[in-house]
Coordinates of C-alpha atoms in Angstrom, one line a residue:
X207 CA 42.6 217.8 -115.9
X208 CA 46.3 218.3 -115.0
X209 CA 47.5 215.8 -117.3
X210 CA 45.8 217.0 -120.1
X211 CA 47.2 220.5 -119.5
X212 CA 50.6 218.8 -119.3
X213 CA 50.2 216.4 -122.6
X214 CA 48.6 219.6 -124.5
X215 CA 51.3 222.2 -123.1
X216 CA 54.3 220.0 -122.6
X217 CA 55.3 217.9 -125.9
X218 CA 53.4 219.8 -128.2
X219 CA 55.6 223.0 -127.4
X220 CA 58.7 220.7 -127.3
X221 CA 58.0 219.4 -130.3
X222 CA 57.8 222.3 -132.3
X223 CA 60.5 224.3 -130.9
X224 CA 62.6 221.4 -131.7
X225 CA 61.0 221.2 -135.7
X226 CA 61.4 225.2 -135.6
X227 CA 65.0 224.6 -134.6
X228 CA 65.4 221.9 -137.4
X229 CA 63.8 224.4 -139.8
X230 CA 66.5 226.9 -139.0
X231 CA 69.5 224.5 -138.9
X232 CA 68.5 222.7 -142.0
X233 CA 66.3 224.7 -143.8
X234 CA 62.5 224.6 -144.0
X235 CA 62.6 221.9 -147.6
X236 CA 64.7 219.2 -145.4
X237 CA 62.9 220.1 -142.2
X238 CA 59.3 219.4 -143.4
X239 CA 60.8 215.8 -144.6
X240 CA 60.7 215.5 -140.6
X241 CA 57.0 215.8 -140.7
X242 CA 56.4 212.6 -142.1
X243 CA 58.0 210.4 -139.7
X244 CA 55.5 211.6 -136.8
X245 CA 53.1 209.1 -137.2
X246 CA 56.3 206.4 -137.8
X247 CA 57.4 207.5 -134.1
X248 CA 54.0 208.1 -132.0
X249 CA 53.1 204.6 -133.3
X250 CA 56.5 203.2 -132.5
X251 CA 56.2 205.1 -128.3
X252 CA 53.3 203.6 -128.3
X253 CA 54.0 200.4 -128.8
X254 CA 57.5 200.1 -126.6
X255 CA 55.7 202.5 -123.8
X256 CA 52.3 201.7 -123.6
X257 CA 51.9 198.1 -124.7
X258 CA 50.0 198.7 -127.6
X259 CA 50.8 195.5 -130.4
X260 CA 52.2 195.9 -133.4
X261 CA 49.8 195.1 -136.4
X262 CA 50.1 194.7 -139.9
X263 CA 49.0 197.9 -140.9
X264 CA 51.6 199.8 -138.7
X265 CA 53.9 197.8 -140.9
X266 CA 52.0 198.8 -143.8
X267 CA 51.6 202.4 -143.0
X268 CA 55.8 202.6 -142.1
X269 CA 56.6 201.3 -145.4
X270 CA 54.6 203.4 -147.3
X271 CA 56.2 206.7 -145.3
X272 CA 59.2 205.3 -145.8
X273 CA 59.0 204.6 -149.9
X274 CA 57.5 208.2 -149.8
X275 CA 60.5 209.9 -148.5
X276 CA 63.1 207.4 -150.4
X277 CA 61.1 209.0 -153.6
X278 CA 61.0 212.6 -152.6
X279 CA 64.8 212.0 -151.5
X280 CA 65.8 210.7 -154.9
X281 CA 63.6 213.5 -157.1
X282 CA 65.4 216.1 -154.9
X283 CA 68.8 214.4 -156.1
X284 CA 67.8 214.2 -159.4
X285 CA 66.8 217.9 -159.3
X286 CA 70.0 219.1 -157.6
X287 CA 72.0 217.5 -160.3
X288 CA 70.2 219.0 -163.2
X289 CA 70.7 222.5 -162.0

């Protein structure tokens, strides 16, 4: 019971003061592209801390985050630009 106290509490508070902190240093459009990449990293912890194997579809799944935020990187750009 302890340790779910801890792994409920502990990182999920740490994590979001530290995406609230983004959102104020960068600015809640560029903070939310954070977001994303959450599933990118819990799969990558898991896999250096807790031996889980890396499989195709994590491969799968990183690539398609990644192409998503290249695509909403480069419309932002474009959008800048045009104003």
């Amino acid at each position: 019971l302890s340790a779910l106290v801890y792994v409920a509490f502990i990182p999920t508070m740490a994590g979001n003061l530290l995406f609230l902190y983004g959102v104020k240093s960068l600015g809640p459009t560029y903070a939310s592209v954070f977001l994303y990449l959450s599933p990118v990293f819990s799969a990558l912890f898991a896999i250096l801390f807790l031996g889980e194997n890396l499989e195709w579809y994590h491969i799968a799944g990183f690539a398609i985050i990644v192409f998503g935020l290249i695509i909403v990187n480069l419309s932002k750009s474009e959008n800048a630009r045009k104003n």
